[in-house]
XYZ file of C-alpha atoms in Angstrom:
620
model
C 25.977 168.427 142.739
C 25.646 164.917 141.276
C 27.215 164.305 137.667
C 23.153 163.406 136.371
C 21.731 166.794 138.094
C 24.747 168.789 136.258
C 23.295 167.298 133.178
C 19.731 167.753 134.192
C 20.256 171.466 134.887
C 22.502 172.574 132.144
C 21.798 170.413 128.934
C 18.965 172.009 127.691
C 15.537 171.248 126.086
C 15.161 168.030 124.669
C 17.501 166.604 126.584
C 15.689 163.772 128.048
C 14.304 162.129 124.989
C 16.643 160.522 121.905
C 17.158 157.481 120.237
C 19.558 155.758 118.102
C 18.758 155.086 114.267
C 19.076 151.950 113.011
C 20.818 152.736 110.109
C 24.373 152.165 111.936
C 27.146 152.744 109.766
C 30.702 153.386 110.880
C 33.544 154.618 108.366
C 33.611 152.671 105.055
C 30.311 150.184 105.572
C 27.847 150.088 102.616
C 25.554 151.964 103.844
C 22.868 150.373 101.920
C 23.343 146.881 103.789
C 23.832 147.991 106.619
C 20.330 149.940 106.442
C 18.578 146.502 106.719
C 20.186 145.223 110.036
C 16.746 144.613 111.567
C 15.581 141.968 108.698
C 15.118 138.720 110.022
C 11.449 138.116 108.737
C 11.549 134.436 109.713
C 12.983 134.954 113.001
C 15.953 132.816 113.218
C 18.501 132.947 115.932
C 21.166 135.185 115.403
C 24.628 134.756 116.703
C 27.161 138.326 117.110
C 30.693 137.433 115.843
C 32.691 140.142 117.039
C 36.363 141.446 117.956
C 39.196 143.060 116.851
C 40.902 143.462 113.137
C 42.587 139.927 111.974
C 41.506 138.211 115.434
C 40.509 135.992 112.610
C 36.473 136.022 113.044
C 35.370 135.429 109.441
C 38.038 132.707 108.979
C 36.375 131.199 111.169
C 32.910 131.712 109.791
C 34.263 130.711 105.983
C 36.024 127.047 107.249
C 32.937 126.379 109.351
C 30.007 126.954 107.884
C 31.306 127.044 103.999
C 34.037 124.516 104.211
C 36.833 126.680 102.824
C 40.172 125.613 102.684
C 42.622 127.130 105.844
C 45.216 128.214 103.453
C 42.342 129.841 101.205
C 41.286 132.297 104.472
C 44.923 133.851 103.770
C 43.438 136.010 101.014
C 40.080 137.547 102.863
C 39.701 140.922 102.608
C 39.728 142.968 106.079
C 35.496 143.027 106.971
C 34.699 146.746 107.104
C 30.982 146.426 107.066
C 28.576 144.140 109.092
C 28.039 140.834 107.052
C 25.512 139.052 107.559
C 25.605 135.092 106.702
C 21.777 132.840 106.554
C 23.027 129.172 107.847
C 20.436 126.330 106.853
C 22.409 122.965 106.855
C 18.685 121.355 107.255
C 15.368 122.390 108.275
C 16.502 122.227 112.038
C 19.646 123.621 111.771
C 18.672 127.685 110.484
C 20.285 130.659 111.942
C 21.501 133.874 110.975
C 26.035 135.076 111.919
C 26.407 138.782 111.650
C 30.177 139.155 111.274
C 31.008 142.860 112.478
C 34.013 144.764 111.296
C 36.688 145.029 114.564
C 36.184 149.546 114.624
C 32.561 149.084 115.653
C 32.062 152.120 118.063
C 29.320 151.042 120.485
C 28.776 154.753 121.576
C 28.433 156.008 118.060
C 24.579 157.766 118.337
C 23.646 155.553 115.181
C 24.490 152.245 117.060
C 21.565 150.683 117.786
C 22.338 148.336 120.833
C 18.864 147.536 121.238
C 18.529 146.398 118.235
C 21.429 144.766 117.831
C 21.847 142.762 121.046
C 17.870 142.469 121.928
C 17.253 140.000 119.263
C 20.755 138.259 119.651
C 20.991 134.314 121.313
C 25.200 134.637 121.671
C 28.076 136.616 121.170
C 30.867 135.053 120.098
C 34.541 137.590 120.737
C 37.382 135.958 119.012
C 40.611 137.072 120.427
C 43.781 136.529 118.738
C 45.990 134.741 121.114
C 49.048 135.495 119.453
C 48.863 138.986 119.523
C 49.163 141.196 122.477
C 45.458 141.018 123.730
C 45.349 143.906 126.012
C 43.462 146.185 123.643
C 40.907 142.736 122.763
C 40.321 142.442 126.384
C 39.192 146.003 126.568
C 36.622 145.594 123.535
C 35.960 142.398 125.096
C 34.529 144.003 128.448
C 33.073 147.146 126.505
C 31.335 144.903 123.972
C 29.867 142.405 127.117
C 28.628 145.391 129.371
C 26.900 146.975 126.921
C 24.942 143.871 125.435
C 24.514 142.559 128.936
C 22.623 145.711 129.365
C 19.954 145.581 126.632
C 19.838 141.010 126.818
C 21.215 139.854 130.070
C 20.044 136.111 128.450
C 22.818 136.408 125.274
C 25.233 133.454 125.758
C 28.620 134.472 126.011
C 31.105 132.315 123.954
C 35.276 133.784 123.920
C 37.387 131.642 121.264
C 40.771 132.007 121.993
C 42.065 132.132 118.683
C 44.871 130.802 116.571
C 46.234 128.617 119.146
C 48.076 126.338 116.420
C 50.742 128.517 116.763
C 51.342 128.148 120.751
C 53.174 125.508 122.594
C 50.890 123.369 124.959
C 52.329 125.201 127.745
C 51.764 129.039 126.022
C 48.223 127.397 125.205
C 47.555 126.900 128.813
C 49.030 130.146 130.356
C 47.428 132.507 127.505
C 43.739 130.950 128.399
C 43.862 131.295 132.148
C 45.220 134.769 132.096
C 42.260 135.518 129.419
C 40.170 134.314 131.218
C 41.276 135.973 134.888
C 41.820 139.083 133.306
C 38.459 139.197 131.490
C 36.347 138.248 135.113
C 38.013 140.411 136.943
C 37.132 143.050 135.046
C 33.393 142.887 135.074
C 33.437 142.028 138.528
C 35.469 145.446 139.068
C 31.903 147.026 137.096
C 29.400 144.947 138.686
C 28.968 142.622 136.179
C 30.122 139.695 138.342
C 26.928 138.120 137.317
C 27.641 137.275 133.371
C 29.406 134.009 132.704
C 31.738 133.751 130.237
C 32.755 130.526 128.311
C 36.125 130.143 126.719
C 37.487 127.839 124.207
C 40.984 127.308 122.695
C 40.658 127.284 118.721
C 41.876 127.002 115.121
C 40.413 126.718 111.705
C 43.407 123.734 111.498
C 43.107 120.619 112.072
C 45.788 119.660 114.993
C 44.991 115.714 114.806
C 47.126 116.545 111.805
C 50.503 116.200 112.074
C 50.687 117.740 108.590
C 48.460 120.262 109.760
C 50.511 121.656 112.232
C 54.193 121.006 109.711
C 51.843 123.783 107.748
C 52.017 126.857 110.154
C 55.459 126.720 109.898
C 55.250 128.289 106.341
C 52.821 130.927 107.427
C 54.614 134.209 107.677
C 53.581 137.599 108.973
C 54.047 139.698 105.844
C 54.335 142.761 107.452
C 57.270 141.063 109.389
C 58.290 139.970 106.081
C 58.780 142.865 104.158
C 62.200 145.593 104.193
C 61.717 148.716 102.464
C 64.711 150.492 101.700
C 65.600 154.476 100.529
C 69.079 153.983 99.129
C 71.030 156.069 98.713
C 74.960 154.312 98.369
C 75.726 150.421 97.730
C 76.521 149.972 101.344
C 72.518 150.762 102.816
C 71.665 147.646 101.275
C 73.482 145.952 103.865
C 72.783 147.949 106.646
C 70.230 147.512 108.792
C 69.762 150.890 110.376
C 68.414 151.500 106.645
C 65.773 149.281 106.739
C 61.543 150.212 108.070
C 58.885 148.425 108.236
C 55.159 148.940 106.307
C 52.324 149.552 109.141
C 50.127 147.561 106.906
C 49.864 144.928 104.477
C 46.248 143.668 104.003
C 45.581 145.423 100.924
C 48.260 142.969 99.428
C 48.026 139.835 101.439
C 44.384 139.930 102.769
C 43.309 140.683 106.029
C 45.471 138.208 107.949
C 48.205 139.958 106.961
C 49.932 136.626 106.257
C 51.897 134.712 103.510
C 51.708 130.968 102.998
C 54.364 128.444 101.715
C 57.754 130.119 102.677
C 60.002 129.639 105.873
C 62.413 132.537 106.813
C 60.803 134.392 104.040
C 61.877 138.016 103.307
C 60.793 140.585 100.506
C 62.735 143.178 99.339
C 61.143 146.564 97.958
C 63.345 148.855 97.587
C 63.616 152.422 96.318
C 66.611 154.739 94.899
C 65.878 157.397 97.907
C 65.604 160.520 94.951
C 64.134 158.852 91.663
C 62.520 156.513 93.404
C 64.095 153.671 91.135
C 62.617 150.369 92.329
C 64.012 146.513 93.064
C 61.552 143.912 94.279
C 63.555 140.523 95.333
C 62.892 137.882 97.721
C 64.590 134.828 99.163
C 63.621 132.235 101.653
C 65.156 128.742 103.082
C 62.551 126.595 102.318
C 59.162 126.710 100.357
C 56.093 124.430 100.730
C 56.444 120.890 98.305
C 52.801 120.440 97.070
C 53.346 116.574 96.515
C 54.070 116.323 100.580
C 51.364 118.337 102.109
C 48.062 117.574 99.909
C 48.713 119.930 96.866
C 49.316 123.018 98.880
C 51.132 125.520 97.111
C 52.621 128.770 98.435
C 51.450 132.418 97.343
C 52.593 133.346 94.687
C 54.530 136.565 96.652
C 55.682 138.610 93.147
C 52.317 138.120 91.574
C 51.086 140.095 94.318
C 53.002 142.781 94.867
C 54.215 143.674 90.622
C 50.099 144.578 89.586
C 50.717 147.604 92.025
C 54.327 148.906 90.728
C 54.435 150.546 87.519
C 56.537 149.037 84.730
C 60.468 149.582 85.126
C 60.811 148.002 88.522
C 63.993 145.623 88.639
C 63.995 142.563 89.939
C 68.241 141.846 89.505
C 70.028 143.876 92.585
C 73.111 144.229 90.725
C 70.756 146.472 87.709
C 69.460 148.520 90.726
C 72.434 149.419 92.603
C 73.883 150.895 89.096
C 70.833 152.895 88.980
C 72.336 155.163 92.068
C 74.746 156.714 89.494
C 71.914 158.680 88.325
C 70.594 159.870 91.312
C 73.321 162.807 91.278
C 71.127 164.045 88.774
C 67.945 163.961 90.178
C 66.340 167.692 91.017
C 63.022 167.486 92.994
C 59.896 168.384 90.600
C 58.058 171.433 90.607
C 58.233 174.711 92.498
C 60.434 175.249 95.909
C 57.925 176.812 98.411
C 59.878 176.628 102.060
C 63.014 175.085 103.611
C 63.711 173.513 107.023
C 66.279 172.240 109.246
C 66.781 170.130 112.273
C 69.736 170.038 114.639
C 70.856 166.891 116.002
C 70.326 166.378 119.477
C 67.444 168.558 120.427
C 64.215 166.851 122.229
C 62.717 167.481 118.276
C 64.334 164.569 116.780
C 64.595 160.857 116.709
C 66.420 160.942 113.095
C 69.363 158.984 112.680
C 72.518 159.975 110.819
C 75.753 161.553 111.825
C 75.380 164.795 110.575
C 74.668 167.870 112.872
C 72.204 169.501 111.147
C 69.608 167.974 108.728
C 67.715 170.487 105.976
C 64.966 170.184 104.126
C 62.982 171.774 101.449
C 59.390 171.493 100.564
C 58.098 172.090 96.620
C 54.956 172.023 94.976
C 53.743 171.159 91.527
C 50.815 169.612 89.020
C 50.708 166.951 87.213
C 51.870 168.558 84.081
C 55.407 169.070 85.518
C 57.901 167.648 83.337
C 58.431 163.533 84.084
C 56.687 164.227 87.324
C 53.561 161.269 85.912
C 55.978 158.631 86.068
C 57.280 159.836 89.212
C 54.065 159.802 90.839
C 53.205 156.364 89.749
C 56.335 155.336 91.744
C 55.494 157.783 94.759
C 51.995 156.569 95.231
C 52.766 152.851 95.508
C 54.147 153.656 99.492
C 50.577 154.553 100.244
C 49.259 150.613 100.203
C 51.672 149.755 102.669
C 51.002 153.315 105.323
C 47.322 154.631 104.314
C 44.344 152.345 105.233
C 42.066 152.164 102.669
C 44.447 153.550 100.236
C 43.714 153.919 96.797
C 45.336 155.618 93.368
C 43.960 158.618 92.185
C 43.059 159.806 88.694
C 46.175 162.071 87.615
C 44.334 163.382 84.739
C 42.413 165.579 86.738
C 44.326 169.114 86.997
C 42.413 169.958 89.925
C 45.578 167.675 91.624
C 47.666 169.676 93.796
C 51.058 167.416 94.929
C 53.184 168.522 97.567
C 56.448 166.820 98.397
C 59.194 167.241 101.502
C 62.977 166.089 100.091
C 65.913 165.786 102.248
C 69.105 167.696 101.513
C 72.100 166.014 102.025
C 75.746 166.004 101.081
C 77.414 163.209 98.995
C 80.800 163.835 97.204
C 80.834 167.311 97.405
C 78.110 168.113 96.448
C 74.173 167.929 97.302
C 71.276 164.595 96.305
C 67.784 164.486 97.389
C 65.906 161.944 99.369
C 62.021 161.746 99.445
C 61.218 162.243 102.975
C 57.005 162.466 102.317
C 54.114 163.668 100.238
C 50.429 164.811 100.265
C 48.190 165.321 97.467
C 45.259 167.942 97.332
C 42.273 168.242 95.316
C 40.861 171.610 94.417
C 36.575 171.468 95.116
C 34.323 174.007 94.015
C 31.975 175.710 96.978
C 29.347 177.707 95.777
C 29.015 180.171 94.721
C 32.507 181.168 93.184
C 34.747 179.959 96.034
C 37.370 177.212 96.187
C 37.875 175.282 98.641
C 41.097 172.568 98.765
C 40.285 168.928 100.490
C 43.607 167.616 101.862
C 43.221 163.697 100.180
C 46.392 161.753 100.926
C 49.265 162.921 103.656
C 52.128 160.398 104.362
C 56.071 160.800 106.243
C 57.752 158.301 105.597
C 58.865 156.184 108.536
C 62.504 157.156 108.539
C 61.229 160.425 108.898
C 59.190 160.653 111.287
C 58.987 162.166 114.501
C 61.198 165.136 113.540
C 58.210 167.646 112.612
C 58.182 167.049 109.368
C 54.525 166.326 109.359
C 53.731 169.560 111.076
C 56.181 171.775 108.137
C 54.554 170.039 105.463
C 51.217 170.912 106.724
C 51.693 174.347 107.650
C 53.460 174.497 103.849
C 50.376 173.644 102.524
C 48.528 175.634 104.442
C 50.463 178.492 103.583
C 50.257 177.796 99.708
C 46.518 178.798 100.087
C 46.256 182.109 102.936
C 46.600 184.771 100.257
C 44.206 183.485 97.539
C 41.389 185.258 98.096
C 39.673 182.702 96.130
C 39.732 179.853 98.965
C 37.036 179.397 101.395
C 38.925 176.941 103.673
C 40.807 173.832 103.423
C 39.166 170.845 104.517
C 40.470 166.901 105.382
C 39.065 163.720 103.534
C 38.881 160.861 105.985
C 41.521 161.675 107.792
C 43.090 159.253 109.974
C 43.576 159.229 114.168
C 47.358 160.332 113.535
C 46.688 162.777 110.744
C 43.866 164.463 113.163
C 46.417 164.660 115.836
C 48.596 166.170 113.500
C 46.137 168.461 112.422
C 44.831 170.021 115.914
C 48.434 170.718 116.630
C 49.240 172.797 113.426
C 45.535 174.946 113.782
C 45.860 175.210 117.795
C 49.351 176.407 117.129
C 48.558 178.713 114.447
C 45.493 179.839 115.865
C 46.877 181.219 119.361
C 48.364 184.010 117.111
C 44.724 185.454 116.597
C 43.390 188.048 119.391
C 40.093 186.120 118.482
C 41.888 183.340 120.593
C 43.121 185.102 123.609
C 42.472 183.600 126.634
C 39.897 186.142 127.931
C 37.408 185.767 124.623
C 38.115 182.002 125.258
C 36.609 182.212 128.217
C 33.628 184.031 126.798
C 32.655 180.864 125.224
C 32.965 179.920 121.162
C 31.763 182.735 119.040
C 31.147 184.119 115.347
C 34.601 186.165 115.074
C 36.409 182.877 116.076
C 35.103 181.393 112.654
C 35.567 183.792 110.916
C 38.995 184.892 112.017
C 40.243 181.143 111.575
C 38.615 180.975 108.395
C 39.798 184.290 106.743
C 43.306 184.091 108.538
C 44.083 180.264 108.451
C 41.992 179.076 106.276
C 40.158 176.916 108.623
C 36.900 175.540 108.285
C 33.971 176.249 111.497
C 34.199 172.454 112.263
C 37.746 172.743 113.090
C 37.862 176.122 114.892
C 35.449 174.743 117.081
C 37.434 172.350 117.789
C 40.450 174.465 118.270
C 38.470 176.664 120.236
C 37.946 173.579 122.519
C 41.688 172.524 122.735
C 42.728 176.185 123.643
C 40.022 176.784 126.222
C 40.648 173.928 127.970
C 44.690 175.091 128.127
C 43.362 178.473 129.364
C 40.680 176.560 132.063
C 42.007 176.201 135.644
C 41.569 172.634 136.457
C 41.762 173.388 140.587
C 38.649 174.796 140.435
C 35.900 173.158 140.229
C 33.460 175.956 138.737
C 36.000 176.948 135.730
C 36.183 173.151 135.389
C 32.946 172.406 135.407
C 31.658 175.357 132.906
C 34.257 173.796 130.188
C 33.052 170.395 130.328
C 29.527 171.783 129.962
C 30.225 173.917 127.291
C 31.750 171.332 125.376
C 29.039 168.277 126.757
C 26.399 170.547 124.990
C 28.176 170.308 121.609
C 27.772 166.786 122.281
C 24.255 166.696 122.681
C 23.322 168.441 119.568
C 22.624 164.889 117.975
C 20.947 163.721 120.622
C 18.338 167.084 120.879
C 17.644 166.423 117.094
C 16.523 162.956 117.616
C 14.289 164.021 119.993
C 13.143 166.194 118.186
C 12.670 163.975 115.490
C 11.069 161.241 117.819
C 8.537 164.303 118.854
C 7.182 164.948 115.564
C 7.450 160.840 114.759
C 4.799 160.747 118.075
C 2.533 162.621 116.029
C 2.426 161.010 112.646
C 2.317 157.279 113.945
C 1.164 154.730 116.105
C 2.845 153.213 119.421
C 3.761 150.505 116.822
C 4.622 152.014 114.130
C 6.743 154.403 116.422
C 8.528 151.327 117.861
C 9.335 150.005 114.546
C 10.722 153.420 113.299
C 13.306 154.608 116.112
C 14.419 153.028 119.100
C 15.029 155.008 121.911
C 17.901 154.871 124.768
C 17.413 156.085 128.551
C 18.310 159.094 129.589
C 21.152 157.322 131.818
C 22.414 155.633 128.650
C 22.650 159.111 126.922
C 24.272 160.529 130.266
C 26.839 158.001 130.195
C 27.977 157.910 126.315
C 28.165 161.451 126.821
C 30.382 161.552 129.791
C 32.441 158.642 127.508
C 32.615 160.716 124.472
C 33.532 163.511 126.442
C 36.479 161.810 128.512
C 37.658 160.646 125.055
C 38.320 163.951 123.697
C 39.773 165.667 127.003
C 42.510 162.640 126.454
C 42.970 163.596 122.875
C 43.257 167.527 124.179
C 45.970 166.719 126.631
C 48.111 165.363 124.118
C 47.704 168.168 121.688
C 48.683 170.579 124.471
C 51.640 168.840 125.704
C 52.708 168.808 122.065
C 52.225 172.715 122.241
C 53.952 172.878 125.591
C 57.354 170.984 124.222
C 57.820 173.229 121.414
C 57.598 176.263 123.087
C-alpha cells in the first residue's frame, strides 16, 4: 500500500480539507505584527530576506537601504519576528523587504506559504560564509523547494556573506562549493529547473584599504570571553579551568561581535562557592579614532557591568583574596538529595583527578538568609546560556530556587562549587490546585554531561509527588536541550508504572496513562502523551511492517488534529461567506502538501525518539 492510500484509509474525517492561517507566528514574534503579513494595499513588490541567525540579513538591509554605519550594525538586536521595511527612494523606486527571523519553520500549520511566497518577486538567502554553512545550505534548499512550489517565477538571489573576512583564494573556493553544493541538491529533488544567482558580499567597503585594516578589530565575543569557577590562585592560570558562553547577543547584539580591539579577551570570573565576581580585560591593540575616520571601539565594560550587581571587582589581585572566604561558604537553603559519580564510567566527561565526585542538591525561597544577593550573582550566567533570558522578580514568594553544589575536598576539609540551578514558579489551577511551571534550568558547562541535569530534574520533581496539592508540573518555553532532557527523566520514570507496560502500550494511549503519570509523576497529559509515544515506539517491532505501520499511524493522527480543525473551520467558513470572502479569510494547502508536512513532522520526532531511547538504553 502506497504511503498517500495509508493516509487516505486511516486518517480520518476531515482529512482532506485544511488550510494554514495567516496569522504565522513562531516562538517570540509579536503576534500583533505579524497578524498583518498580507497588507500590501498598494501592491508593491516584495522581496523575502531570509536565512539563518547572524548570517547578517538585516545588516544588510540597515547599510543599504538606511545608510547606517558598518560598525553601527554591531549592536542589532537578533530579528525574532518578521520585519517588514516600505522602500520609496522616489516614485519609481517603491517596494516592500520582509526580513524573517533565521527559526522560521516552513511546516509550522500557521505558515502560510501561499501567502507568503505567492505575492513575492525574489528571495534573497544570505549565508554567512565564515561560518560552517552546512546547516544554511539545508534551509537554503528547504526554503527554495517550498517557495518554488507556490511561485515558480520568484527570482532567486544567494549573497554569500561577509566575505571581507576571506582571502581572495577562500573567497573563490567558498562560492563554488556554495554554489555546487546548493545545485546539486535540488537537482537530487527535481528541482533542476530553478536557477540560482550568487553573489560575494559585505556591508564594507573593500575599495577601502581602511576598510578592510577595520575587520581586523572585529572580534567574535563569544570567542572572546573566559569564564572561570575558581576555586585556588592557580585556576586562573590554567586553562583546563576555563568554558566558553553558548551565547552572547543579548550583550553584544546579534552579530555576536566586538569592534575596536585586536587579540581581545574578557575575563568574568566567579569564586566557584560565593560566586564572588572579577571582570578584566586586556588586548594588544585598540582602534585610534584619528586614523580610521573617528571610529571608536565598544565600550566592552559598559556593556557587560549594567548586568552584574554591585560588588564585582575589577583588580585580580582583590579577587583572588576573596577565595579565603570561600572555606566558609555553606550552600543556602534546605539539603533535599545527594549524588555521586565515579570516574571512568561511560557517565562522565568531568575532569579532575579525583575518583569519585559527590554532589548535593538543596532547595530554598527567597527569604533564605543572604540568599537575594546570591541570586543576583547566580542569575547573571543565564545571559550568556538561556536564549531569551531575562531576570525575574524575586519579590514574588511564589519563587521556588533549586541549586546542585559540588562537594569537594580542599585542606582537609570540604568547599562547595555551584555546579547549576533552576528556578520554579508556583501557578494557581483552578479550582484549589497548584500547579509548579519549571521557568529557568541551567548546568553549567563544566558540568555537563555527567547527569547532573537529569538529578536535578528528578530532585525537583520529587520535591512536589507527595503534595497532594499539585496538579502537575509544567515547562515554560523550554528549550530543544531542556526537552531532550525532559523526555528522558518522564520516559525513565514512567516505565515504573504498570500503566506503561508494554502490553497496554500496545493497546494504544489511554485515560489511566494520564492519570497514572499525573497522580504518580506529576506529569501533565501533554507530556504523557508524549511519553506514551517514546515508550511505544521502544516496545514496537520495527521488522514488521504491520506493528510498524500501526505506530506511525497512531502517532500521524495526533498530528492531524490541527489540520481536522481547520477543516472544520474552513467548513463552517463555506457557509457564512462568499468564494471571495472565503479566499481572503483562509488559505488552503493540498492534500499532498498536508501528506507531506505530516510525513516531515513525523520523521522529525521518530529522530528525536531514537535519541531519548538510546539515552535509556546506556543507563541501564
Amino acid at each position: 500500500m502506497s504511503y498517500e492510500q495509508e493516509e487516505e484509509d486511516h486518517y480520518g474525517p476531515g482529512y482532506e480539507v485544511g488550510s494554514y492561517t495567516k496569522d504565522y507566528n513562531d516562538g517570540p514574534y509579536d503576534g500583533e505584527n505579524d497578524l498583518n503579513l498580507n497588507s500590501n494595499p498598494e501592491g508593491k513588490p516584495r522581496i523575502l530576506l531570509m536565512g539563518l541567525r547572524r548570517s547578517g540579513k538585516s545588516s544588510i538591509q540597515k547599510v543599504v537601504f538606511h545608510k547606517m554605519s558598518p560598525n553601527e550594525t554591531l549592536f542589532l538586536e537578533s530579528t525574532n519576528k518578521i520585519v517588514k521595511d516600505e522602500i520609496s527612494n522616489s516614485s519609481f523606486v517603491q517596494f516592500q523587504i520582509w526580513d524573517f527571523p533565521g527559526q522560521v519553520d516552513f511546516f509550522d500549520p500557521n505558515f502560510d506559504c501561499e501567502m507568503i511566497f505567492g505575492g513575492c518577486g525574489a528571495l534573497v538567502f544570505v549565508i554567512d560564509a565564515q561560518d560552517d554553512y552546512i546547516d544554511a545550505l539545508m534551509k537554503l534548499n528547504l526554503t527554495v523547494t517550498r517557495a518554488y512550489k507556490v511561485n515558480p517565477n520568484i527570482r532567486f538571489e544567494v549573497f554569500i556573506h561577509k566575505v571581507d573576512g576571506l582571502s581572495d583564494d577562500h573567497k573563490i573556493e567558498a562560492q563554488r562549493d556554495i554554489h555546487q553544493r546548493a545545485n546539486d541538491e535540488l537537482m537530487e529533488e527535481g528541482f533542476d529547473s530553478v536557477n540560482l544567482s550568487f553573489y560575494l558580499t559585505s556591508i564594507y567597503d573593500h575599495s577601502s584599504y581602511k576598510k578592510n585594516v577595520l575587520q581586523s578589530f572585529i572580534i567574535d565575543s563569544n570567542e572572546a570571553l573566559d569564564f572561570k569557577l575558581v576555586r585556588e590562585p592557580s585556576d586562573v592560570d590554567n586553562d583546563e579551568t576555563t568554558f566558553k558562553p553558548e551565547m552572547s547577543h543579548q550583550i553584544f547584539g546579534e552579530n555576536e561581535s566586538i569592534f575596536g580591539y585586536q587579540n581581545l579577551k574578557i575575563s568574568l570570573y566567579y569564586t566557584a562557592g560565593k560566586l564572588n565576581t572579577y571582570l578584566g580585560m586586556n588586548y594588544s591593540k585598540k582602534v585610534d579614532p584619528k586614523q580610521f575616520e573617528g571610529a571608536t571601539a565598544d565600550d566592552v565594560m559598559g556593556a557587560i557591568t549594567p548586568k552584574l550587581p554591585p560588588g564585582y571587582m575589577t583588580n585580580l589581585d582583590d579577587f583572588l583574596v576573596t577565595l579565603n572566604k570561600e572555606q566558609s561558604f555553606k550552600p543556602p537553603g534546605e539539603l533535599l538529595s545527594t549524588y555521586s559519580i565515579n570516574k571512568g564510567t561511560n557517565t562522565t566527561d568531568y575532569k579532575g583527578s579525583a575518583a569519585e565526585k559527590n554532589f548535593e542538591l538543596y532547595s530554598c525561597t527567597i527569604e533564605e538568609p543572604s540568599f537575594r544577593s546570591y541570586h543576583e550573582r547566580l542569575q547573571t550566567f543565564l545571559l550568556w546560556y538561556v536564549d531569551a533570558a531575562s531576570f525575574i522578580d524575586v519579590d514574588d514568594d511564589r519563587w521556588r530556587f533549586y541549586l546542585i553544589f559540588e562537594k569537594y575536598p580542599c585542606d582537609g576539609s570540604h568547599r562547595y562549587a555551584l555546579c547549576g540551578y533552576a528556578t520554579v514558579y508556583l501557578y494557581f489551577a483552578y479550582p484549589n490546585k497548584t500547579r509548579p511551571r519549571i521557568s529557568q534550568f541551567l548546568v553549567l558547562p563544566p558540568f555537563q554531561r555527567v547527569g547532573l541535569g537529569a538529578e536535578l530534574l528528578n530532585t525537583i520533581y520529587r520535591s512536589f509527588l507527595k503534595d497532594s496539592n499539585i496538579l502537575d508540573i509544567t515547562v515554560e518555553d523550554p528549550s530543544e536541550e531542556f526537552t531532550r532532557l525532559r523526555d528522558f527523566v518522564d520516559a525513565q520514570n514512567s516505565k515504573k508504572l504498570s500503566s506503561y507496560s508494554k502490553e497496554k502500550l500496545q493497546q494504544g494511549f489511554n485515560a489511566e496513562m494520564v492519570e497514572d503519570a499525573q497522580r504518580e509523576l506529576k506529569i501533565n497529559k501533554k507530556q504523557a502523551r508524549r511519553v506514551y509515544e517514546i515508550l511505544r515506539f521502544e516496545a514496537t517491532n520495527l521488522a514488521d511492517v504491520e506493528e510498524y505501520r500501526a505506530y506511525r499511524l497512531d502517532v500521524k493522527r495526533r498530528l492531524n488534529i490541527p489540520y481536522q480543525k481547520e477543516a472544520s473551520d474552513y467548513k463552517k467558513l463555506q457557509k457564512a461567506l462568499n468564494a471571495e470572502e472565503l479566499r481572503s479569510t483562509l488559505s488552503t494547502s493540498t492534500k499532498e502538501q498536508r501528506i507531506e508536512n505530516l510525513d516531515k513532522q513525523y520523521q522529525m520526532l521518530e529522530n528525536e525518539y531514537r535519541h531519548t531511547l538510546e539515552r535509556l538504553a546506556a543507563t541501564k
